[in-house]
Amino acid sequence: MINLKTLEVWFITGSQNLYGEETLQKVAENSKTIVTYLNEVDQIPVTVIYKPTVKSPEEIYATIQDANKSENCIGVITWMHTFSPAKMWVNGLKILQKPLLHFHTQFNRDIPWSTIDMDFMNLNQSAHGDREFGFIMTRMRMNRKVVVGHWQDSESLSKINSWMRAAAGWHDWQGAKFVRFGDNMRYVAVTEGDKVEAELKFGYSVNTHGVGDLVEVMNKVSEEEIDALVAVYEEEYTLVDALQPGGAQHQSLREAARIEIGIETFLVNGNFKGFTTTFEDLHGLAQLPGIAAQRLMSKGYGFAGEGDWKTAALVRAMKVMGSGLKGGTSFMEDYTYHFNPDNRMVLGAHMLEICESIADAKPNCEIHPLGIGGKADPVRLVFNSGPGPAINASIVDMGNRFRLLVNDVMAVSSFNPLPKLPVARVLWKPYPNMHTGCAAWILAGGAHHTCYSQSLSADHLEDFAEMAGIEYLLIGKETSIYQFKNELRWNEIAYK
């Protein structure tokens, strides 16, 4: 998984030459103090880089041009310590290609009541300097994040953290490659989409490789490599008797290891950040990849079943955004419902491929028949997922735009054993309730495939959608069907 501290956010302070050298030196000192603090607190996940105060159109343009060209720069934070006339920023903002956070803060937290004078007032002008800057971005119709508050406040730091994580996910998409092994499931609508428009809008490319290309790589996997991975399986999971050395289906475990090594080799050699498979295109594979998809997701790769490249890319982005946070992130599907009026909930799962990062205990490694795909019994990890707040997110192609749909949910512990269910699973209650949450999802055209995350919140995805310039819809605690329908209607007009 990516180390977010290798990424940079540039801190750019705005002022002007009218203030004189003494004031500008103080501005620079204050900005450096803020940057030092941001780099020292745990809430800030990436490295913040101090940039000299910009005081002219030329300095602004040059700094933003450098930010665009920097491979490690994932975004910029701007702050108008004093008054920075906004027309100076026009040409620089016109070329900005990185996400922007406007930090409406000031160096001092409190007004120094007994000593405040006009010298202090002339130095500390963020209250109206940032409003001037805010106007020009609104006039230019620029997407950005606005955070208001003191730079040492935990609430401000939390909002900056959310934006930085979203920026890391967005940065990771730029130039990313995702591979589909085979096409998507036949006749399915929501897993389709415009891959050309996705590359234009999101920055990543999606291309299909025949399953034979993967099989060719798999056939080169050595017995020694398989031995080593099987040893990992034996150490990290509880193997059922049939998969143990000497067991009746131990060879199936070795074949699963061959598939995992082959897929990972293919991804590494092709510099891919995620992949899809489909049970309708398995020619040359002995079994549908189960444990392979689960383990590769746990390493940070994006994955989705049935050729669903949009969800695979979203899983990867959310893996990057959640790097270092408690909880896991996985490809998911609403599988079946519990409609008991006293305890309504969703059972989420998939045929095989749920990431072990959301497991609440050591997974079992099992083998069971799969009544679809026409191949040998696939090996998979089986586990429950733990309770707590989570989100489900889905990107769908609406024809004239992409829509990011997010549902706040509350996962719950399994209250009954599931001894005959041979897949990893999670139980959750959608907000605001089962009836409204599911109805809103249907009305919004949300997919049956999602990315489920215990580590991220809807705030991360809202910031991400803002950076991508796509429609964002939240189904949360306050959602009502009446208001949600109106939002859908208004968005339909806004995006025409």
mmCIF file with all atom_site columns, C-alpha atoms in Angstrom, residues 326-440:
data_model
loop_
_atom_site.group_PDB
_atom_site.id
_atom_site.type_symbol
_atom_site.label_atom_id
_atom_site.label_alt_id
_atom_site.label_comp_id
_atom_site.label_asym_id
_atom_site.label_entity_id
_atom_site.label_seq_id
_atom_site.pdbx_PDB_ins_code
_atom_site.Cartn_x
_atom_site.Cartn_y
_atom_site.Cartn_z
_atom_site.occupancy
_atom_site.B_iso_or_equiv
_atom_site.pdbx_formal_charge
_atom_site.auth_seq_id
_atom_site.auth_comp_id
_atom_site.auth_asym_id
_atom_site.auth_atom_id
_atom_site.pdbx_PDB_model_num
ATOM 1   C CA . LYS A 1 326 ? -8.170  1.624   11.203  1.00 0.00 ? 326 LYS A CA 1
ATOM 2   C CA . GLY A 1 327 ? -10.593 -0.692  9.396   1.00 0.00 ? 327 GLY A CA 1
ATOM 3   C CA . GLY A 1 328 ? -10.650 -2.212  5.940   1.00 0.00 ? 328 GLY A CA 1
ATOM 4   C CA . THR A 1 329 ? -12.038 -1.591  2.479   1.00 0.00 ? 329 THR A CA 1
ATOM 5   C CA . SER A 1 330 ? -13.468 -4.175  0.105   1.00 0.00 ? 330 SER A CA 1
ATOM 6   C CA . PHE A 1 331 ? -15.380 -4.880  -3.052  1.00 0.00 ? 331 PHE A CA 1
ATOM 7   C CA . MET A 1 332 ? -18.936 -5.615  -1.926  1.00 0.00 ? 332 MET A CA 1
ATOM 8   C CA . GLU A 1 333 ? -22.432 -6.486  -3.063  1.00 0.00 ? 333 GLU A CA 1
ATOM 9   C CA . ASP A 1 334 ? -25.820 -6.225  -1.366  1.00 0.00 ? 334 ASP A CA 1
ATOM 10  C CA . TYR A 1 335 ? -26.664 -9.913  -1.531  1.00 0.00 ? 335 TYR A CA 1
ATOM 11  C CA . THR A 1 336 ? -29.852 -10.552 0.421   1.00 0.00 ? 336 THR A CA 1
ATOM 12  C CA . TYR A 1 337 ? -32.093 -8.852  2.997   1.00 0.00 ? 337 TYR A CA 1
ATOM 13  C CA . HIS A 1 338 ? -33.317 -9.582  6.510   1.00 0.00 ? 338 HIS A CA 1
ATOM 14  C CA . PHE A 1 339 ? -36.773 -7.962  6.578   1.00 0.00 ? 339 PHE A CA 1
ATOM 15  C CA . ASN A 1 340 ? -37.671 -8.812  10.160  1.00 0.00 ? 340 ASN A CA 1
ATOM 16  C CA . PRO A 1 341 ? -39.542 -5.641  11.270  1.00 0.00 ? 341 PRO A CA 1
ATOM 17  C CA . ASP A 1 342 ? -37.665 -5.670  14.578  1.00 0.00 ? 342 ASP A CA 1
ATOM 18  C CA . ASN A 1 343 ? -34.215 -5.869  13.008  1.00 0.00 ? 343 ASN A CA 1
ATOM 19  C CA . ARG A 1 344 ? -34.042 -5.065  9.300   1.00 0.00 ? 344 ARG A CA 1
ATOM 20  C CA . MET A 1 345 ? -30.596 -5.361  7.718   1.00 0.00 ? 345 MET A CA 1
ATOM 21  C CA . VAL A 1 346 ? -28.554 -6.254  4.631   1.00 0.00 ? 346 VAL A CA 1
ATOM 22  C CA . LEU A 1 347 ? -26.305 -9.276  4.197   1.00 0.00 ? 347 LEU A CA 1
ATOM 23  C CA . GLY A 1 348 ? -23.384 -8.180  2.049   1.00 0.00 ? 348 GLY A CA 1
ATOM 24  C CA . ALA A 1 349 ? -21.123 -10.681 0.316   1.00 0.00 ? 349 ALA A CA 1
ATOM 25  C CA . HIS A 1 350 ? -20.063 -11.879 -3.107  1.00 0.00 ? 350 HIS A CA 1
ATOM 26  C CA . MET A 1 351 ? -19.540 -15.270 -4.663  1.00 0.00 ? 351 MET A CA 1
ATOM 27  C CA . LEU A 1 352 ? -15.963 -15.375 -3.341  1.00 0.00 ? 352 LEU A CA 1
ATOM 28  C CA . GLU A 1 353 ? -14.164 -12.067 -3.491  1.00 0.00 ? 353 GLU A CA 1
ATOM 29  C CA . ILE A 1 354 ? -14.400 -10.061 -0.257  1.00 0.00 ? 354 ILE A CA 1
ATOM 30  C CA . CYS A 1 355 ? -11.184 -8.483  1.040   1.00 0.00 ? 355 CYS A CA 1
ATOM 31  C CA . GLU A 1 356 ? -9.733  -9.939  4.216   1.00 0.00 ? 356 GLU A CA 1
ATOM 32  C CA . SER A 1 357 ? -8.985  -6.410  5.482   1.00 0.00 ? 357 SER A CA 1
ATOM 33  C CA . ILE A 1 358 ? -12.534 -6.301  6.896   1.00 0.00 ? 358 ILE A CA 1
ATOM 34  C CA . ALA A 1 359 ? -12.293 -9.673  8.684   1.00 0.00 ? 359 ALA A CA 1
ATOM 35  C CA . ASP A 1 360 ? -12.966 -9.606  12.435  1.00 0.00 ? 360 ASP A CA 1
ATOM 36  C CA . ALA A 1 361 ? -10.847 -12.703 13.131  1.00 0.00 ? 361 ALA A CA 1
ATOM 37  C CA . LYS A 1 362 ? -8.414  -15.078 11.460  1.00 0.00 ? 362 LYS A CA 1
ATOM 38  C CA . PRO A 1 363 ? -10.115 -16.228 8.234   1.00 0.00 ? 363 PRO A CA 1
ATOM 39  C CA . ASN A 1 364 ? -10.761 -19.819 7.332   1.00 0.00 ? 364 ASN A CA 1
ATOM 40  C CA . CYS A 1 365 ? -9.373  -21.036 4.032   1.00 0.00 ? 365 CYS A CA 1
ATOM 41  C CA . GLU A 1 366 ? -12.036 -23.290 2.544   1.00 0.00 ? 366 GLU A CA 1
ATOM 42  C CA . ILE A 1 367 ? -13.099 -24.924 -0.694  1.00 0.00 ? 367 ILE A CA 1
ATOM 43  C CA . HIS A 1 368 ? -16.689 -25.327 -1.829  1.00 0.00 ? 368 HIS A CA 1
ATOM 44  C CA . PRO A 1 369 ? -18.552 -25.936 -5.073  1.00 0.00 ? 369 PRO A CA 1
ATOM 45  C CA . LEU A 1 370 ? -19.623 -22.880 -7.051  1.00 0.00 ? 370 LEU A CA 1
ATOM 46  C CA . GLY A 1 371 ? -22.782 -23.451 -9.024  1.00 0.00 ? 371 GLY A CA 1
ATOM 47  C CA . ILE A 1 372 ? -21.827 -20.958 -11.721 1.00 0.00 ? 372 ILE A CA 1
ATOM 48  C CA . GLY A 1 373 ? -18.931 -20.721 -14.159 1.00 0.00 ? 373 GLY A CA 1
ATOM 49  C CA . GLY A 1 374 ? -18.580 -24.437 -14.872 1.00 0.00 ? 374 GLY A CA 1
ATOM 50  C CA . LYS A 1 375 ? -15.127 -24.831 -13.304 1.00 0.00 ? 375 LYS A CA 1
ATOM 51  C CA . ALA A 1 376 ? -13.567 -26.746 -10.440 1.00 0.00 ? 376 ALA A CA 1
ATOM 52  C CA . ASP A 1 377 ? -14.403 -25.851 -6.840  1.00 0.00 ? 377 ASP A CA 1
ATOM 53  C CA . PRO A 1 378 ? -12.653 -22.558 -6.002  1.00 0.00 ? 378 PRO A CA 1
ATOM 54  C CA . VAL A 1 379 ? -10.617 -21.839 -2.872  1.00 0.00 ? 379 VAL A CA 1
ATOM 55  C CA . ARG A 1 380 ? -11.699 -18.834 -0.838  1.00 0.00 ? 380 ARG A CA 1
ATOM 56  C CA . LEU A 1 381 ? -11.347 -17.127 2.560   1.00 0.00 ? 381 LEU A CA 1
ATOM 57  C CA . VAL A 1 382 ? -14.432 -17.281 4.744   1.00 0.00 ? 382 VAL A CA 1
ATOM 58  C CA . PHE A 1 383 ? -14.985 -14.870 7.639   1.00 0.00 ? 383 PHE A CA 1
ATOM 59  C CA . ASN A 1 384 ? -17.360 -12.465 9.336   1.00 0.00 ? 384 ASN A CA 1
ATOM 60  C CA . SER A 1 385 ? -16.796 -8.719  9.450   1.00 0.00 ? 385 SER A CA 1
ATOM 61  C CA . GLY A 1 386 ? -17.038 -6.665  12.610  1.00 0.00 ? 386 GLY A CA 1
ATOM 62  C CA . PRO A 1 387 ? -19.511 -3.985  13.737  1.00 0.00 ? 387 PRO A CA 1
ATOM 63  C CA . GLY A 1 388 ? -19.230 -0.218  13.456  1.00 0.00 ? 388 GLY A CA 1
ATOM 64  C CA . PRO A 1 389 ? -19.881 2.730   11.129  1.00 0.00 ? 389 PRO A CA 1
ATOM 65  C CA . ALA A 1 390 ? -19.073 2.222   7.443   1.00 0.00 ? 390 ALA A CA 1
ATOM 66  C CA . ILE A 1 391 ? -19.996 3.427   3.983   1.00 0.00 ? 391 ILE A CA 1
ATOM 67  C CA . ASN A 1 392 ? -21.027 1.846   0.705   1.00 0.00 ? 392 ASN A CA 1
ATOM 68  C CA . ALA A 1 393 ? -20.039 3.746   -2.433  1.00 0.00 ? 393 ALA A CA 1
ATOM 69  C CA . SER A 1 394 ? -20.810 3.222   -6.111  1.00 0.00 ? 394 SER A CA 1
ATOM 70  C CA . ILE A 1 395 ? -19.894 5.033   -9.322  1.00 0.00 ? 395 ILE A CA 1
ATOM 71  C CA . VAL A 1 396 ? -22.446 4.728   -12.120 1.00 0.00 ? 396 VAL A CA 1
ATOM 72  C CA . ASP A 1 397 ? -22.455 6.028   -15.677 1.00 0.00 ? 397 ASP A CA 1
ATOM 73  C CA . MET A 1 398 ? -25.594 8.128   -16.209 1.00 0.00 ? 398 MET A CA 1
ATOM 74  C CA . GLY A 1 399 ? -24.902 8.635   -19.905 1.00 0.00 ? 399 GLY A CA 1
ATOM 75  C CA . ASN A 1 400 ? -24.168 12.359  -19.714 1.00 0.00 ? 400 ASN A CA 1
ATOM 76  C CA . ARG A 1 401 ? -22.181 12.213  -16.458 1.00 0.00 ? 401 ARG A CA 1
ATOM 77  C CA . PHE A 1 402 ? -20.749 9.967   -13.781 1.00 0.00 ? 402 PHE A CA 1
ATOM 78  C CA . ARG A 1 403 ? -22.545 9.788   -10.438 1.00 0.00 ? 403 ARG A CA 1
ATOM 79  C CA . LEU A 1 404 ? -20.901 8.890   -7.117  1.00 0.00 ? 404 LEU A CA 1
ATOM 80  C CA . LEU A 1 405 ? -23.491 7.521   -4.712  1.00 0.00 ? 405 LEU A CA 1
ATOM 81  C CA . VAL A 1 406 ? -22.681 6.981   -1.035  1.00 0.00 ? 406 VAL A CA 1
ATOM 82  C CA . ASN A 1 407 ? -24.748 5.372   1.727   1.00 0.00 ? 407 ASN A CA 1
ATOM 83  C CA . ASP A 1 408 ? -23.838 5.687   5.389   1.00 0.00 ? 408 ASP A CA 1
ATOM 84  C CA . VAL A 1 409 ? -24.393 2.330   7.085   1.00 0.00 ? 409 VAL A CA 1
ATOM 85  C CA . MET A 1 410 ? -23.911 0.747   10.499  1.00 0.00 ? 410 MET A CA 1
ATOM 86  C CA . ALA A 1 411 ? -22.380 -2.718  10.443  1.00 0.00 ? 411 ALA A CA 1
ATOM 87  C CA . VAL A 1 412 ? -23.516 -5.153  13.111  1.00 0.00 ? 412 VAL A CA 1
ATOM 88  C CA . SER A 1 413 ? -22.139 -8.383  14.509  1.00 0.00 ? 413 SER A CA 1
ATOM 89  C CA . SER A 1 414 ? -23.661 -11.591 13.236  1.00 0.00 ? 414 SER A CA 1
ATOM 90  C CA . PHE A 1 415 ? -26.268 -12.614 15.800  1.00 0.00 ? 415 PHE A CA 1
ATOM 91  C CA . ASN A 1 416 ? -26.751 -16.084 14.323  1.00 0.00 ? 416 ASN A CA 1
ATOM 92  C CA . PRO A 1 417 ? -24.121 -18.524 13.049  1.00 0.00 ? 417 PRO A CA 1
ATOM 93  C CA . LEU A 1 418 ? -23.995 -19.090 9.294   1.00 0.00 ? 418 LEU A CA 1
ATOM 94  C CA . PRO A 1 419 ? -22.487 -22.580 9.111   1.00 0.00 ? 419 PRO A CA 1
ATOM 95  C CA . LYS A 1 420 ? -23.597 -23.326 5.565   1.00 0.00 ? 420 LYS A CA 1
ATOM 96  C CA . LEU A 1 421 ? -22.740 -19.973 3.947   1.00 0.00 ? 421 LEU A CA 1
ATOM 97  C CA . PRO A 1 422 ? -19.330 -20.570 2.317   1.00 0.00 ? 422 PRO A CA 1
ATOM 98  C CA . VAL A 1 423 ? -18.351 -16.926 1.671   1.00 0.00 ? 423 VAL A CA 1
ATOM 99  C CA . ALA A 1 424 ? -17.014 -13.914 3.554   1.00 0.00 ? 424 ALA A CA 1
ATOM 100 C CA . ARG A 1 425 ? -19.848 -11.658 4.681   1.00 0.00 ? 425 ARG A CA 1
ATOM 101 C CA . VAL A 1 426 ? -20.888 -8.544  6.559   1.00 0.00 ? 426 VAL A CA 1
ATOM 102 C CA . LEU A 1 427 ? -24.212 -7.416  8.039   1.00 0.00 ? 427 LEU A CA 1
ATOM 103 C CA . TRP A 1 428 ? -25.240 -3.758  8.063   1.00 0.00 ? 428 TRP A CA 1
ATOM 104 C CA . LYS A 1 429 ? -28.179 -1.442  8.552   1.00 0.00 ? 429 LYS A CA 1
ATOM 105 C CA . PRO A 1 430 ? -28.419 1.303   5.945   1.00 0.00 ? 430 PRO A CA 1
ATOM 106 C CA . TYR A 1 431 ? -29.166 4.861   7.056   1.00 0.00 ? 431 TYR A CA 1
ATOM 107 C CA . PRO A 1 432 ? -31.594 6.439   7.608   1.00 0.00 ? 432 PRO A CA 1
ATOM 108 C CA . ASN A 1 433 ? -33.471 3.128   7.722   1.00 0.00 ? 433 ASN A CA 1
ATOM 109 C CA . MET A 1 434 ? -33.884 0.056   5.548   1.00 0.00 ? 434 MET A CA 1
ATOM 110 C CA . HIS A 1 435 ? -36.898 1.290   3.592   1.00 0.00 ? 435 HIS A CA 1
ATOM 111 C CA . THR A 1 436 ? -35.651 4.789   2.850   1.00 0.00 ? 436 THR A CA 1
ATOM 112 C CA . GLY A 1 437 ? -32.004 3.862   2.330   1.00 0.00 ? 437 GLY A CA 1
ATOM 113 C CA . CYS A 1 438 ? -32.688 1.088   -0.143  1.00 0.00 ? 438 CYS A CA 1
ATOM 114 C CA . ALA A 1 439 ? -35.393 3.046   -1.967  1.00 0.00 ? 439 ALA A CA 1
ATOM 115 C CA . ALA A 1 440 ? -33.090 6.052   -2.373  1.00 0.00 ? 440 ALA A CA 1
#
